[in-house]
Coordinates of C-alpha atoms in Angstrom, one line a residue:
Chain Z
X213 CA 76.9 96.0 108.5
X214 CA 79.0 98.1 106.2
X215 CA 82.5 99.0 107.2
X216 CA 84.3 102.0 105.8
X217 CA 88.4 102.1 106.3
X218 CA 89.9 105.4 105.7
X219 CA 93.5 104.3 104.5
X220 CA 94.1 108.0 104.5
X221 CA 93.0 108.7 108.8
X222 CA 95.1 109.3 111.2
X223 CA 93.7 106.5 112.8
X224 CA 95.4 102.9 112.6
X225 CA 93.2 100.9 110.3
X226 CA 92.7 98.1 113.0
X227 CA 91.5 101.1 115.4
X228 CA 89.3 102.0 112.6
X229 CA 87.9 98.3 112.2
X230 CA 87.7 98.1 115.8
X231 CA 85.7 100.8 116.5
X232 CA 83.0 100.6 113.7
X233 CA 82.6 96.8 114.9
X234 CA 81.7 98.3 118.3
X235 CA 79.7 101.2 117.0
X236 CA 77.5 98.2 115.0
X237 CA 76.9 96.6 118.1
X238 CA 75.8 99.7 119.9
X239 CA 73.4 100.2 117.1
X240 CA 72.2 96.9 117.0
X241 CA 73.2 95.8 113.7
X242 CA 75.1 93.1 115.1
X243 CA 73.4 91.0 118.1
X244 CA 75.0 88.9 120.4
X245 CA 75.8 85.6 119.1
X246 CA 76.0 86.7 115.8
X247 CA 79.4 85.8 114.3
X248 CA 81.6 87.9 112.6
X249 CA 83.8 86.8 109.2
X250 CA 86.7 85.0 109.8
X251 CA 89.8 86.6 109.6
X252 CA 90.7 85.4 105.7
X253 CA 87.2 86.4 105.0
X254 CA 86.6 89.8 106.1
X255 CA 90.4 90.8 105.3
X256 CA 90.1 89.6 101.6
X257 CA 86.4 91.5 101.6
X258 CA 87.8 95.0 103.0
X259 CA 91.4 95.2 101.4
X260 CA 93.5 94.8 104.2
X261 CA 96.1 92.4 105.7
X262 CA 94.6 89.6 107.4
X263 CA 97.3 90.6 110.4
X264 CA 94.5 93.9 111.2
X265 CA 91.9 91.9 111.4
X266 CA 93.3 89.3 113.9
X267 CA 94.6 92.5 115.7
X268 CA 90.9 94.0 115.7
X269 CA 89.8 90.2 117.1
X270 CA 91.8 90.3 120.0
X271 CA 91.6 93.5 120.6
X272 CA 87.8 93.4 121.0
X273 CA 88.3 89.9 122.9
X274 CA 90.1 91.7 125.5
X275 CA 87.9 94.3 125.8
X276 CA 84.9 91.7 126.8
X277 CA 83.1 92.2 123.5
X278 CA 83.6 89.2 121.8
X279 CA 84.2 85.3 122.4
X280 CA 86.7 83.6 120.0
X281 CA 85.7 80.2 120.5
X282 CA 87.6 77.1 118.3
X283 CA 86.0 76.5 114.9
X284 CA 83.0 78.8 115.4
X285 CA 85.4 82.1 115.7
X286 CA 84.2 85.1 116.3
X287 CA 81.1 85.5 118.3
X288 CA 79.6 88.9 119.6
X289 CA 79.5 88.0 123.3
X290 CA 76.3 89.0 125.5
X291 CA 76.5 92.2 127.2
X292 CA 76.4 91.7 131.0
X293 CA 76.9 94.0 134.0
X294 CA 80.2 95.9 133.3
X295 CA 83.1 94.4 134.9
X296 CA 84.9 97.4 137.3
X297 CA 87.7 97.0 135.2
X298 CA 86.0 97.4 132.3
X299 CA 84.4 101.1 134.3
X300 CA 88.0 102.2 134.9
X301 CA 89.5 102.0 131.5
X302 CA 86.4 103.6 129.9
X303 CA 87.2 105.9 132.7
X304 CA 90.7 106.6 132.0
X305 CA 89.7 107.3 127.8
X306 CA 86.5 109.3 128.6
X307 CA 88.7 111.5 131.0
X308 CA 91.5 113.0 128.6
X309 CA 88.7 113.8 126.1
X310 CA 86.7 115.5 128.0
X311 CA 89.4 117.5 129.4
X312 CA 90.1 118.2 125.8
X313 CA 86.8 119.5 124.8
X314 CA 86.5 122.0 128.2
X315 CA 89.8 123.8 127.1
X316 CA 88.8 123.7 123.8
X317 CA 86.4 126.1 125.1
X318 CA 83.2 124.0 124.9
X319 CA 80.5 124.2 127.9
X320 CA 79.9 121.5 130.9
X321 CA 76.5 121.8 129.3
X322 CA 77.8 121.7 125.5
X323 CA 79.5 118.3 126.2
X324 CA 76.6 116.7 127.9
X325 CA 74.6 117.7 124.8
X326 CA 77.5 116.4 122.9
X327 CA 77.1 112.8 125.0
X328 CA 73.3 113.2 124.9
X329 CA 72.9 113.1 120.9
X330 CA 75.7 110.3 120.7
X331 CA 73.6 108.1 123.4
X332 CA 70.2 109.0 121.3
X333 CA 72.3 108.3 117.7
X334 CA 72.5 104.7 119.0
X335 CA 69.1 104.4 120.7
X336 CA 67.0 105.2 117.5
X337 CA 64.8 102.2 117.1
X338 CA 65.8 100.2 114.0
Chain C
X98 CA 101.7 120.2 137.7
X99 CA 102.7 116.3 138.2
X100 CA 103.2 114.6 135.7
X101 CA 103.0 110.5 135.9
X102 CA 104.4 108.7 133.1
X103 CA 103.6 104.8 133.6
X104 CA 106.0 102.9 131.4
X105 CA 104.6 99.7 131.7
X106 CA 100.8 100.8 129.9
X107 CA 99.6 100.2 127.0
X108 CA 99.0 103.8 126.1
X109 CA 101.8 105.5 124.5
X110 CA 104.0 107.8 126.9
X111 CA 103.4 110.8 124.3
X112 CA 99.4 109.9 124.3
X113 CA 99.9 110.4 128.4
X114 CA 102.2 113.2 128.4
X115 CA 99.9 114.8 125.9
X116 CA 96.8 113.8 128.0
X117 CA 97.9 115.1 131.5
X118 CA 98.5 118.3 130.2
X119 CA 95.1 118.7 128.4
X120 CA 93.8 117.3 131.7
X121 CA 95.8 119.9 133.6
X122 CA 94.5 122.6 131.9
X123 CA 91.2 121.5 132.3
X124 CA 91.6 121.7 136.1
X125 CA 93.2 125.3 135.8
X126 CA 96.4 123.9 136.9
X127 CA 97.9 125.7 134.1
X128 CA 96.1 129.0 132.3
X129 CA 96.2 130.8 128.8
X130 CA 99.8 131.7 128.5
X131 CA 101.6 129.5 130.6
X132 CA 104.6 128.6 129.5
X133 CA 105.5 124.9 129.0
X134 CA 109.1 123.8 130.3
X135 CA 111.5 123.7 127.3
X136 CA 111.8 120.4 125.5
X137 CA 115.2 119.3 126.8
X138 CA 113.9 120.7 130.6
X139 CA 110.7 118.6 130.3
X140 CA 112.4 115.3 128.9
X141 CA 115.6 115.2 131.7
X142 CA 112.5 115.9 133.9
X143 CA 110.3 113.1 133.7
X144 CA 113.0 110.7 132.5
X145 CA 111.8 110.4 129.0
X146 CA 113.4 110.9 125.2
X147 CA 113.4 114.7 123.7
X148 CA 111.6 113.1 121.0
X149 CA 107.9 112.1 123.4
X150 CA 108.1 115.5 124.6
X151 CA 108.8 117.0 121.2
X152 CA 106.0 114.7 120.0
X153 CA 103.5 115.5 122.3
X154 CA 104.0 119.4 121.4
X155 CA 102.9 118.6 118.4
X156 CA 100.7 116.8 118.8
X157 CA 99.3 119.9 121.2
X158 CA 99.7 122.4 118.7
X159 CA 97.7 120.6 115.6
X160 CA 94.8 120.2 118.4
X161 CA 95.1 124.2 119.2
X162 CA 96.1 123.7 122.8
X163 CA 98.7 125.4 122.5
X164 CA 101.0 127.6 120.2
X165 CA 105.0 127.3 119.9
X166 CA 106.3 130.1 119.8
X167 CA 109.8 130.9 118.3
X168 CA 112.1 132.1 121.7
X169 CA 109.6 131.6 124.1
X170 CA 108.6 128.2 123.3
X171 CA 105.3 126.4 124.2
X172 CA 102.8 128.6 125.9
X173 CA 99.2 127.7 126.2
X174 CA 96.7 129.1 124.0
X175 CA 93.5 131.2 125.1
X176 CA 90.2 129.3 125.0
X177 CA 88.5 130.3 121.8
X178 CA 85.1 128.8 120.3
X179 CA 85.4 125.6 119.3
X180 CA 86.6 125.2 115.7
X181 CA 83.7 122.4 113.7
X182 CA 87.0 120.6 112.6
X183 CA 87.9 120.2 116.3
X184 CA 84.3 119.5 117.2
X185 CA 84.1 117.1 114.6
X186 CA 87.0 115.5 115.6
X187 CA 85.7 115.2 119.2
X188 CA 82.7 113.8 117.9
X189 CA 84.6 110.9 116.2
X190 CA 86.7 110.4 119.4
X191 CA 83.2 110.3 121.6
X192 CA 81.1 108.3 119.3
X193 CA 83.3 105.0 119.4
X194 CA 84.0 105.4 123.5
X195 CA 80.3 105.7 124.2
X196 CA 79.6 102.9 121.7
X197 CA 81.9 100.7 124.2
X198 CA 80.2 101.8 127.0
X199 CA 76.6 100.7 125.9
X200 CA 78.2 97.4 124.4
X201 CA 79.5 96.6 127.8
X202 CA 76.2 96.8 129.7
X203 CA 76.0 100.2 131.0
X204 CA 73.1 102.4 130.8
X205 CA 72.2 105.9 128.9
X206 CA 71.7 107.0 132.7
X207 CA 75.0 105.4 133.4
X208 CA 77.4 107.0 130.3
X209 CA 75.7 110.4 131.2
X210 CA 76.6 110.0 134.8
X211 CA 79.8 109.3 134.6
X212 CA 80.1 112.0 131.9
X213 CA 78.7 114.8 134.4
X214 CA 81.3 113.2 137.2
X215 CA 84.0 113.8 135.1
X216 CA 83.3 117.1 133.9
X217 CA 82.1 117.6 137.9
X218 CA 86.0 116.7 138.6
X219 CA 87.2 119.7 136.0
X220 CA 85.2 121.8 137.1
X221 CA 86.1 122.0 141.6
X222 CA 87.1 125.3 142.4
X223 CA 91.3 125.5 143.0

């Protein structure tokens, strides 16, 4: 999986890392049980402080997405039914956007287009 | 419009000043050309610094959501057609939410649903 960090986004480099890790998954580029780097690893590899990674790490360990287990490290955890928790913060993200792009002056049916093609980007067989 | 700032979450209180009134304009709460309360009114308000609220403008105006206007202050801009820059910057705000969604064991059928609920939500008549 190839990672590209934008030093010069508006987006925090960790949010950055985070995300694309996610998006990999959703593609299936990484599976679960696959391990990512370690931390000294994957910082040295992408040019950033090891401090973004771990912040990426646990980040994505609270989110349910992956398992840091002692000495193996980083594991891409198995998807199972999503937790309500899980629902309501998704929830409470999807909510401001979608706000946004209605006053932005896109259609009800523009954004479900918009949701559609994302969906279909990460179903394409690989 | 009420507004509910919630100190103790992890999203920034400018991120949910910022989001409640995108969200309020989505519901028609407040219309093109609405006036915002001033800067100082808004902050003694809610019990926050000038600086959030001030921040939070800004934040407003780069997306186009609203204009500030020398005397009269923050007023609400008219719907246009989507910019591509703003699309595009949509897109990159979608892509890595939906991404989540799939990861954590939800379907297609179950992104696009809650999608249509939310916009479903927007769109009740006052």
């Amino acid at each position: 999986m190839i990672i590209q960090i934008d030093a010069e986004s508006d987006i925090p480099i960790y949010t950055q890392l985070t995300n694309q890790i996610i998006e990999g998954i959703a593609r299936g580029d990484l599976l679960p049980g696959d391990s990512l780097p370690s931390v000294r690893a994957f910082a040295a590899d992408l040019g950033v402080n090891m401090h973004t990674v771990n912040k990426s790490y646990h980040e994505l360990e609270k989110r349910g997405i992956i398992e840091i287990i002692p000495k193996s490290g980083a594991v891409i955890a198995s998807a199972q039914d999503i937790t309500l928790s899980s629902q309501q913060r998704l929830m409470n993200h999807f909510r401001p956007l979608i706000a946004e792009a209605l006053v932005l002056g896109m259609s009800n049916e523009q954004v479900e287009e918009l949701v559609r093609s994302i969906i279909q980007d990460f179903s394409q067989p690989k």
